[in-house]
mmCIF file of N, CA and C in Angstrom:
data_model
loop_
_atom_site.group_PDB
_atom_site.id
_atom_site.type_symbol
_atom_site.label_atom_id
_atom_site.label_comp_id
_atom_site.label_asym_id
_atom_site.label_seq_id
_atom_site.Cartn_x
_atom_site.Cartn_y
_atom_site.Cartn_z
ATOM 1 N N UNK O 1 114.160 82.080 115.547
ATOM 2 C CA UNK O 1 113.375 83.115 114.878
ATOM 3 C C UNK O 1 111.894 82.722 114.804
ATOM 4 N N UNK O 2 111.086 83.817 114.656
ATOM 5 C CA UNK O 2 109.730 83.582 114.618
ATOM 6 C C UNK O 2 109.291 83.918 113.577
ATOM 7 N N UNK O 3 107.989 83.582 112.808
ATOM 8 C CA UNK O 3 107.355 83.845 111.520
ATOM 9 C C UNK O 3 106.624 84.894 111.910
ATOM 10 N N UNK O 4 106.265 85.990 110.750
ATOM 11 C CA UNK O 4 104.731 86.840 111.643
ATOM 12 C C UNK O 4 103.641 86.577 110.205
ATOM 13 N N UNK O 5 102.585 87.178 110.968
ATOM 14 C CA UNK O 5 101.810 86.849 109.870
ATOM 15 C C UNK O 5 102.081 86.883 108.355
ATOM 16 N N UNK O 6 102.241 88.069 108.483
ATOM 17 C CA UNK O 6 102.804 88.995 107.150
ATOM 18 C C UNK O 6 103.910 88.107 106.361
ATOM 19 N N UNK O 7 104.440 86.965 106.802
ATOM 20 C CA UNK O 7 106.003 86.107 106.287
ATOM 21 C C UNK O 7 106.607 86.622 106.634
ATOM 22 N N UNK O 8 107.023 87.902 107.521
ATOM 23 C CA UNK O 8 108.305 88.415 108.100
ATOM 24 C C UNK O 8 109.113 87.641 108.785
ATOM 25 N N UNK O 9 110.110 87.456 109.167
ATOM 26 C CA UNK O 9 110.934 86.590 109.907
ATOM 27 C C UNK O 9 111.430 87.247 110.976
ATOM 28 N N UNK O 10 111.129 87.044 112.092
ATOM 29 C CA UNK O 10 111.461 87.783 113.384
ATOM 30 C C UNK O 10 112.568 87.753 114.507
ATOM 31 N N UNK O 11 113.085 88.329 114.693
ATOM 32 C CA UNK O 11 114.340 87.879 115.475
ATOM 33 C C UNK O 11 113.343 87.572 117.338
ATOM 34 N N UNK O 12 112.331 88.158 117.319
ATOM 35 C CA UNK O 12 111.806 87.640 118.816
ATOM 36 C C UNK O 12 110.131 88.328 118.705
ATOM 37 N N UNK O 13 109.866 87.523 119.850
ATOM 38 C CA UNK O 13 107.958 87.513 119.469
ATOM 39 C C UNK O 13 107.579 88.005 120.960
ATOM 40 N N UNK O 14 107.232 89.237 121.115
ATOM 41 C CA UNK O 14 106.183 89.605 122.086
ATOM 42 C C UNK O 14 104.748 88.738 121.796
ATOM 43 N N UNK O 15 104.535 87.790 123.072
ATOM 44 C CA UNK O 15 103.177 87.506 122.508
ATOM 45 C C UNK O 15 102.043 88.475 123.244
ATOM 46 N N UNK O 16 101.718 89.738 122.780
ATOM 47 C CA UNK O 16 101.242 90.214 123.418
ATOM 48 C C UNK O 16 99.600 89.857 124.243
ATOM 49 N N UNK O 17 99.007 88.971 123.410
ATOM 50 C CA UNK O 17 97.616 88.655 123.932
ATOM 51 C C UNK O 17 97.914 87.805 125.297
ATOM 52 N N UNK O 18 98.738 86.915 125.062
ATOM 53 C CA UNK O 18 98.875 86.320 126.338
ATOM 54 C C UNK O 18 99.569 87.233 127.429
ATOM 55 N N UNK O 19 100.401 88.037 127.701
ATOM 56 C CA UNK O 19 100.633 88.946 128.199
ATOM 57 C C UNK O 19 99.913 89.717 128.750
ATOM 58 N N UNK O 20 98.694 90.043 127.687
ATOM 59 C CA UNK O 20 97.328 90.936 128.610
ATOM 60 C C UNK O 20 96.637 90.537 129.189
ATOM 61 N N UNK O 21 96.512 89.413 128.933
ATOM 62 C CA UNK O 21 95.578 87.965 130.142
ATOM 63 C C UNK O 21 96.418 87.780 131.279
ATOM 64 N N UNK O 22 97.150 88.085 131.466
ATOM 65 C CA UNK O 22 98.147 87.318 132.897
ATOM 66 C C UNK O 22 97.981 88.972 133.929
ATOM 67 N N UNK O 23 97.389 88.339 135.224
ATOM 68 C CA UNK O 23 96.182 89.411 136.629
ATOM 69 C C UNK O 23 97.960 90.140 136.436
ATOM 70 N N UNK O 24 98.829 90.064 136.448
ATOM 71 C CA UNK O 24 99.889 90.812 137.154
ATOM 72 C C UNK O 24 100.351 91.552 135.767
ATOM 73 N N UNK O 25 100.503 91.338 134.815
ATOM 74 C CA UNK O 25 101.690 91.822 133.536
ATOM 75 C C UNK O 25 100.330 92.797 133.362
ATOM 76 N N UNK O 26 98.976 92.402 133.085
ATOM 77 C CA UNK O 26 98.014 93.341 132.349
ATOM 78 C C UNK O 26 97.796 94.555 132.912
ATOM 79 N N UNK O 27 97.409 94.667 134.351
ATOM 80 C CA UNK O 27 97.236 95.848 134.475
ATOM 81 C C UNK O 27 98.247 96.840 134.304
ATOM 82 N N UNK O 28 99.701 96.361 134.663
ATOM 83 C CA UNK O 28 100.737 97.171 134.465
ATOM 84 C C UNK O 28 101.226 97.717 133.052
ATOM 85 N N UNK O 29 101.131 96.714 132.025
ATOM 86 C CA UNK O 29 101.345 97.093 130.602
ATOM 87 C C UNK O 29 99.820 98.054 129.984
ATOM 88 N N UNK O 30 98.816 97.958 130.502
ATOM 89 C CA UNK O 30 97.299 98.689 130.466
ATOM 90 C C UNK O 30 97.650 100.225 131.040
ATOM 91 N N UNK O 31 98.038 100.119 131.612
ATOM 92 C CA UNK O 31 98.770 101.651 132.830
ATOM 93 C C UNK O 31 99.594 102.332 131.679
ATOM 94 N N UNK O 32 100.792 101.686 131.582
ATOM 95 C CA UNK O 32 101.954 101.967 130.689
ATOM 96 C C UNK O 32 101.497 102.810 129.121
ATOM 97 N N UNK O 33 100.690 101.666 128.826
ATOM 98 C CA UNK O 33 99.940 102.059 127.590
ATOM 99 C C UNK O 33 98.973 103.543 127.508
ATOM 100 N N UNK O 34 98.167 103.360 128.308
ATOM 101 C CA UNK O 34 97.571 104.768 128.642
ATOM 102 C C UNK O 34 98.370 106.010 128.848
ATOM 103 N N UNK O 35 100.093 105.750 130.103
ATOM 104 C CA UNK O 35 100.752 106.573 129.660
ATOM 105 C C UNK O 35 101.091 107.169 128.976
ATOM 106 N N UNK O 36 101.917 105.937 127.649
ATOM 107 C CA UNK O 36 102.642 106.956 126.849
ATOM 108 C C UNK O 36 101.421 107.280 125.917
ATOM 109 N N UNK O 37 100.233 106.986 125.731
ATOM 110 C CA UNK O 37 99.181 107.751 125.042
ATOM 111 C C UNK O 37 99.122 109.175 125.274
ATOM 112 N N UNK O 38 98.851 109.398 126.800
ATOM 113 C CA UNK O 38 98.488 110.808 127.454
ATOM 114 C C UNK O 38 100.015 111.404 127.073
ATOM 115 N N UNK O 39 101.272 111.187 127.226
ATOM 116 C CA UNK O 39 102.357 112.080 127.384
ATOM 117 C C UNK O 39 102.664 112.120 125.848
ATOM 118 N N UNK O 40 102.242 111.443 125.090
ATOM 119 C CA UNK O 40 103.000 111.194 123.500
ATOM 120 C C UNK O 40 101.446 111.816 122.547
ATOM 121 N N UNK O 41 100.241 111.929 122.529
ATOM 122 C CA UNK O 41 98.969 111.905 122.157
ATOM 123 C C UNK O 41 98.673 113.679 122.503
ATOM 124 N N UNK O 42 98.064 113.331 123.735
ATOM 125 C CA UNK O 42 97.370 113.874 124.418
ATOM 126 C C UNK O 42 97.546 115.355 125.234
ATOM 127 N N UNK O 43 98.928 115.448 124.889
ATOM 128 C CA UNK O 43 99.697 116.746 125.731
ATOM 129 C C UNK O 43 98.915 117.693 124.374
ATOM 130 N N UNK O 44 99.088 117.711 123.193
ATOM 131 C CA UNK O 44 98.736 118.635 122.212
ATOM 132 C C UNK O 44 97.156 118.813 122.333
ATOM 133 N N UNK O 45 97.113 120.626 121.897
ATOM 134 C CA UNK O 45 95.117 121.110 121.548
ATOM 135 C C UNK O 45 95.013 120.545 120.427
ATOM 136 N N UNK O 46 93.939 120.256 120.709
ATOM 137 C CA UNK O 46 92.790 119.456 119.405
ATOM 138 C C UNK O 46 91.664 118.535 120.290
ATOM 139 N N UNK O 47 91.172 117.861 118.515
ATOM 140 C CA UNK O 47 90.176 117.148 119.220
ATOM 141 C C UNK O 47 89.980 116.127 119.790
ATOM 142 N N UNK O 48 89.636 114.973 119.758
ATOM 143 C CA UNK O 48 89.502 113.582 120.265
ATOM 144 C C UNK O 48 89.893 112.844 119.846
ATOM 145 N N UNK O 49 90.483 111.917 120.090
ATOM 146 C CA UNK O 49 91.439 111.019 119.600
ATOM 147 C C UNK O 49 90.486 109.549 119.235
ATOM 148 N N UNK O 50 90.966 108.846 118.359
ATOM 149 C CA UNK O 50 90.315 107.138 118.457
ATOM 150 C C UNK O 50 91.964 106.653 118.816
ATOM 151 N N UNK O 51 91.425 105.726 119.650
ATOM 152 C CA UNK O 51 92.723 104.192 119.436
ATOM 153 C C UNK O 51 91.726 102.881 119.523
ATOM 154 N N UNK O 52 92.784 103.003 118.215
ATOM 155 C CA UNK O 52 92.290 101.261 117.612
ATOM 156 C C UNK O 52 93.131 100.144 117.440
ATOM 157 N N UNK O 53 92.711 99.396 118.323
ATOM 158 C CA UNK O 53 93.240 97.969 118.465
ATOM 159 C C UNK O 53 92.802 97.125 117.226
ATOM 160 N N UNK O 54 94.122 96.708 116.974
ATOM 161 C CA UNK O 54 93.978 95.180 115.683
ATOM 162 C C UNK O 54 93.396 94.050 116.302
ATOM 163 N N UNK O 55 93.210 93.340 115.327
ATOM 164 C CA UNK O 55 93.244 91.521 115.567
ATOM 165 C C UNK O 55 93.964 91.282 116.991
ATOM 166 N N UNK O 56 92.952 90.850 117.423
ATOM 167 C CA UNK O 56 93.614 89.848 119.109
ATOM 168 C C UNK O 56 94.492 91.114 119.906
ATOM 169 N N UNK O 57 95.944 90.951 120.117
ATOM 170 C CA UNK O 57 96.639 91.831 120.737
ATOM 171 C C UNK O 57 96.170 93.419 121.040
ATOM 172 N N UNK O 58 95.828 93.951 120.106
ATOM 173 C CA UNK O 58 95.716 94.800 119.834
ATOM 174 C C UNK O 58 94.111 95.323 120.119
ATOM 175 N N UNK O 59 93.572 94.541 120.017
ATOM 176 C CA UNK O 59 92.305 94.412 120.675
ATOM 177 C C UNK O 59 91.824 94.463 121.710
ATOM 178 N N UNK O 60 92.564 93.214 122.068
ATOM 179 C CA UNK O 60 92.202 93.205 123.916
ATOM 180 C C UNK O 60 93.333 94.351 124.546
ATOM 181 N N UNK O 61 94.107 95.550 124.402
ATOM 182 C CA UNK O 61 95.026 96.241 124.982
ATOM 183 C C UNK O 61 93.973 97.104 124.514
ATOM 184 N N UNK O 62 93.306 97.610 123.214
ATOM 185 C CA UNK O 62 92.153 98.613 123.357
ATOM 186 C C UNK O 62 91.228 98.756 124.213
ATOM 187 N N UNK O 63 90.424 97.244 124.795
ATOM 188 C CA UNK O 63 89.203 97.182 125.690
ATOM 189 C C UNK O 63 89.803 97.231 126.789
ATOM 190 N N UNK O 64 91.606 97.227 126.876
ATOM 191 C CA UNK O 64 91.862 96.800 128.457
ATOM 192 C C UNK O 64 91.640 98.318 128.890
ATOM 193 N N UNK O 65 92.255 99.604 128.053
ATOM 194 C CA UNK O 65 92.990 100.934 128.077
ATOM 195 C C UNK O 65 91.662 101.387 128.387
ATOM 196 N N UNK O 66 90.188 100.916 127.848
ATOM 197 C CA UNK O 66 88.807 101.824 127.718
ATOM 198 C C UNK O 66 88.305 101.352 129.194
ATOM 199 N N UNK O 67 88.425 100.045 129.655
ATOM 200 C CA UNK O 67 87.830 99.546 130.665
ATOM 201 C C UNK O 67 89.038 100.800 132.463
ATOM 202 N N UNK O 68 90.205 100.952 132.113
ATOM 203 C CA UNK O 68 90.762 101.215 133.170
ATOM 204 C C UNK O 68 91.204 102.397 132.735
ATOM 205 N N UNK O 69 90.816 103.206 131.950
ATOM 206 C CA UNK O 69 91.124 104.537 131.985
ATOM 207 C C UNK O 69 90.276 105.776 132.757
ATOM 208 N N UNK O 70 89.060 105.294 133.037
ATOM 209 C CA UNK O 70 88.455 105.985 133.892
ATOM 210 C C UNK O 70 88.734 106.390 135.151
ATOM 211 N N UNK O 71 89.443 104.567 135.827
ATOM 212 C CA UNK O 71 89.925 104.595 136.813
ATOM 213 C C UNK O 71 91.348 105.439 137.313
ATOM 214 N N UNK O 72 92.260 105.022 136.103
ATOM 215 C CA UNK O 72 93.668 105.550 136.191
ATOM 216 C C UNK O 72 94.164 106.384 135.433
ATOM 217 N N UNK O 73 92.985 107.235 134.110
ATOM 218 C CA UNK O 73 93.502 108.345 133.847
ATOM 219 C C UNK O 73 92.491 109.007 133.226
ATOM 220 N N UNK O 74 91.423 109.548 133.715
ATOM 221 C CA UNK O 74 89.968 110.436 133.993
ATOM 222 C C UNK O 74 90.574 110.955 132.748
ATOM 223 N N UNK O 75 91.573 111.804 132.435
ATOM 224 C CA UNK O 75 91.509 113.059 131.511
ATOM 225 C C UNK O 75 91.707 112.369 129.768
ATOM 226 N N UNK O 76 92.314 111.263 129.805
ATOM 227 C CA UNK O 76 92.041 110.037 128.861
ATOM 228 C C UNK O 76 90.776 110.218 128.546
ATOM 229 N N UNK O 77 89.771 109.896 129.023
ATOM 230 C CA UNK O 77 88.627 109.077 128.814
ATOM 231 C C UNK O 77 88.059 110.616 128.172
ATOM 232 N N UNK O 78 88.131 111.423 129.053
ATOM 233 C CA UNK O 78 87.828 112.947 127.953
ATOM 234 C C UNK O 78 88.302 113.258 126.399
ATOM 235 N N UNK O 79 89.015 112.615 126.219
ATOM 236 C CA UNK O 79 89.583 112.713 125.113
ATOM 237 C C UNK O 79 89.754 111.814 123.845
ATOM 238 N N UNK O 80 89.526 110.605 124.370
ATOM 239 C CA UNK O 80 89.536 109.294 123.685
ATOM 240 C C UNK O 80 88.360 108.424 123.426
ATOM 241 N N UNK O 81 88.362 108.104 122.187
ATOM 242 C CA UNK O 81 86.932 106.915 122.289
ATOM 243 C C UNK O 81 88.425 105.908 121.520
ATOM 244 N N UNK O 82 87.334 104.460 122.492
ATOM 245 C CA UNK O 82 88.166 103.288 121.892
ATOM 246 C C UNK O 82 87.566 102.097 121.260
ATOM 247 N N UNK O 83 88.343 101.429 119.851
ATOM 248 C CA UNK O 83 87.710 100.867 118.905
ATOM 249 C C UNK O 83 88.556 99.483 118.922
ATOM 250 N N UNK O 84 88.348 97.782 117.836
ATOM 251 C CA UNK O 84 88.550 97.546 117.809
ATOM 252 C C UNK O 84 88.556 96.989 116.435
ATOM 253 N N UNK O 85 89.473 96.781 115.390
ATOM 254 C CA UNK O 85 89.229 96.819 114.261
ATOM 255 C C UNK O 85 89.634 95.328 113.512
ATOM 256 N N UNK O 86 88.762 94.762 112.772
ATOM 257 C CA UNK O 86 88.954 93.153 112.385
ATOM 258 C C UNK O 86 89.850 93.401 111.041
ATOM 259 N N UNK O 87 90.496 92.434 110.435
ATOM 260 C CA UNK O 87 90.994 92.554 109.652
ATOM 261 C C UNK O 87 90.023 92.463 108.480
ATOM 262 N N UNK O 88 89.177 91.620 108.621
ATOM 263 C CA UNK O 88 87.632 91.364 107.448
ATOM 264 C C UNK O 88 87.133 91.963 108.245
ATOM 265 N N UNK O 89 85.799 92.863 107.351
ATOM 266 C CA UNK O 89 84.311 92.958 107.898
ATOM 267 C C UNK O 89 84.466 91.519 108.119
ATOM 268 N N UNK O 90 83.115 91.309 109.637
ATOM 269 C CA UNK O 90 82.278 90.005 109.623
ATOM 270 C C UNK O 90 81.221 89.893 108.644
ATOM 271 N N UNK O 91 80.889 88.830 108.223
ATOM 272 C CA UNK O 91 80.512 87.909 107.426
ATOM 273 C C UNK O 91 78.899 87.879 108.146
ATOM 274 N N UNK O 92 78.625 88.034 109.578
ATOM 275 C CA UNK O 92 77.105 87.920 109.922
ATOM 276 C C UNK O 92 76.931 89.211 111.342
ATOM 277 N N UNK O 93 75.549 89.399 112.003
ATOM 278 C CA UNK O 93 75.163 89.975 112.518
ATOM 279 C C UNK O 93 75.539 91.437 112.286
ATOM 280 N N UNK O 94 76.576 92.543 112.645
ATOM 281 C CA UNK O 94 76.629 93.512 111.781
ATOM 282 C C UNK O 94 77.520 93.829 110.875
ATOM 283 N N UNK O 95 77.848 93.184 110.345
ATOM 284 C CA UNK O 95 78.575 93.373 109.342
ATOM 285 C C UNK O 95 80.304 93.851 109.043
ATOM 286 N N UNK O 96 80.127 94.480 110.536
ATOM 287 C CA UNK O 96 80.933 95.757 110.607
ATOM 288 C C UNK O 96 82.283 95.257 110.809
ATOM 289 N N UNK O 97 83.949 95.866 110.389
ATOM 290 C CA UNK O 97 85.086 96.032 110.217
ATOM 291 C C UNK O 97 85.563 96.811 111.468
ATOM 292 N N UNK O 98 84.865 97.336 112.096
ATOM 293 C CA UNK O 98 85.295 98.082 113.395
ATOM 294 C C UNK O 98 84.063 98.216 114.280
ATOM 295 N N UNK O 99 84.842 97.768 115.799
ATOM 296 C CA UNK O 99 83.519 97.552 116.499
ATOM 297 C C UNK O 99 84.106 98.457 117.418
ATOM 298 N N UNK O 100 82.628 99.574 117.552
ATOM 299 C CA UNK O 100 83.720 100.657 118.622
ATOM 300 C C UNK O 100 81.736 100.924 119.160
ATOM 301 N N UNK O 101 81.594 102.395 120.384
ATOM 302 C CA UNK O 101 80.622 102.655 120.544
ATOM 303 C C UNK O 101 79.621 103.085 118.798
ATOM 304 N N UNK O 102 78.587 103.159 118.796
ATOM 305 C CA UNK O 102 77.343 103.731 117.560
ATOM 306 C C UNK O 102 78.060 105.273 117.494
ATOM 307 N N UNK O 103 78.274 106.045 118.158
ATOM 308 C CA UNK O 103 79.086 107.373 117.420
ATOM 309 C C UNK O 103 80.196 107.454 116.719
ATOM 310 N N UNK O 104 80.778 106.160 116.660
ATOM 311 C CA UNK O 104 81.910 106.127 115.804
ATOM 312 C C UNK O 104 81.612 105.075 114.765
ATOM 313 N N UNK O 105 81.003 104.132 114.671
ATOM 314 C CA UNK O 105 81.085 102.839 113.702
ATOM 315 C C UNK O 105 79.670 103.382 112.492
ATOM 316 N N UNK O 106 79.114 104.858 113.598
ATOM 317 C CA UNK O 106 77.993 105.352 112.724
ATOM 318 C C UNK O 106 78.839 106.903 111.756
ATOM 319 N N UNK O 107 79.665 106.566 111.871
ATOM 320 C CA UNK O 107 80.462 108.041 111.205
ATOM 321 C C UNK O 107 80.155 108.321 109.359
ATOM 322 N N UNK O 108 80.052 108.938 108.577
ATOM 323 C CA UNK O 108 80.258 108.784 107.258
ATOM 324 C C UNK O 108 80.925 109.817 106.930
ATOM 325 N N UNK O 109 81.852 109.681 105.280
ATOM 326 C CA UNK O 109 82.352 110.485 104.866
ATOM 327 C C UNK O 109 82.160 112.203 104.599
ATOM 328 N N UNK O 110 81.247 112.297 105.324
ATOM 329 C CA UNK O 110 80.840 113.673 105.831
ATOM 330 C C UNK O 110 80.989 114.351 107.309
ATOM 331 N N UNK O 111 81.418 113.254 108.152
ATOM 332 C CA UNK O 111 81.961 113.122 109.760
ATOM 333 C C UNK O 111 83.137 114.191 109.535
ATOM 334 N N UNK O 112 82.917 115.096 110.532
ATOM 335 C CA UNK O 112 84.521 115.717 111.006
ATOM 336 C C UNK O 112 85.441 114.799 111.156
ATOM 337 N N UNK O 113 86.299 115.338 110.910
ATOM 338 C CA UNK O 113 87.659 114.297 110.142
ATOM 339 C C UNK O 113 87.980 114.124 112.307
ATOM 340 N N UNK O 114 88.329 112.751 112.449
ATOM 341 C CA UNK O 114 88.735 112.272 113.910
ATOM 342 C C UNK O 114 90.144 111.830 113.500
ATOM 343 N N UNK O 115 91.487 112.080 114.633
ATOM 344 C CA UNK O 115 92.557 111.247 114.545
ATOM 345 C C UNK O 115 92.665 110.230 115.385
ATOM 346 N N UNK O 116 93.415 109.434 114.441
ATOM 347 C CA UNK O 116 93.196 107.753 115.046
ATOM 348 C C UNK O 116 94.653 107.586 115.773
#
């Protein structure tokens, strides 16, 4: 069994960060991911979507999905902005709890409501 952060006790551990680093598993799980976004997300009218990646895993599968969605799914990138969200604000340079493009990390409680 594995520990997770949280003290959960796990019967098995995707390590996903290492997984997204390896030239062969990443692009294919990056693909996958964008899939079931577009078929599970993206089939419904509305507006623009955020996906936000956590701490590490979740992170690097956000920058992987923003970096190769142009390439492998154009109608994605119409629809999606992508973020990456720390568990703390940082402590120096901007401050900020989510690092995504200035149209989103510049949003305030007066922003049209976005789904994440």
């Amino acid at each position: 069994p594995f520990l997770a952060t949280s003290g959960l006790e796990l019967e098995y551990l995707l390590n996903a960060a290492t997984n997204l680093m390896d030239l062969h598993s990443a692009p294919v799980a990056t693909r996958m991911t964008l899939d079931v976004l577009q078929a599970r997300f993206l089939n419904s009218k509305g507006g623009k979507f955020l996906v936000v990646g956590g701490e590490v895993g979740g992170g690097i599968m956000a920058g992987q999905c923003a970096a190769m969605a142009e390439v492998s799914h154009p109608d994605v990138v119409k629809r999606c902005d992508f973020a990456y969200m720390r568990k703390k604000k940082k402590s120096s340079g901007t401050l900020q709890q989510l690092e995504a493009p200035n149209h989103i990390t510049q949003r305030t409680s007066q922003s049209e409501p976005l789904r994440a």
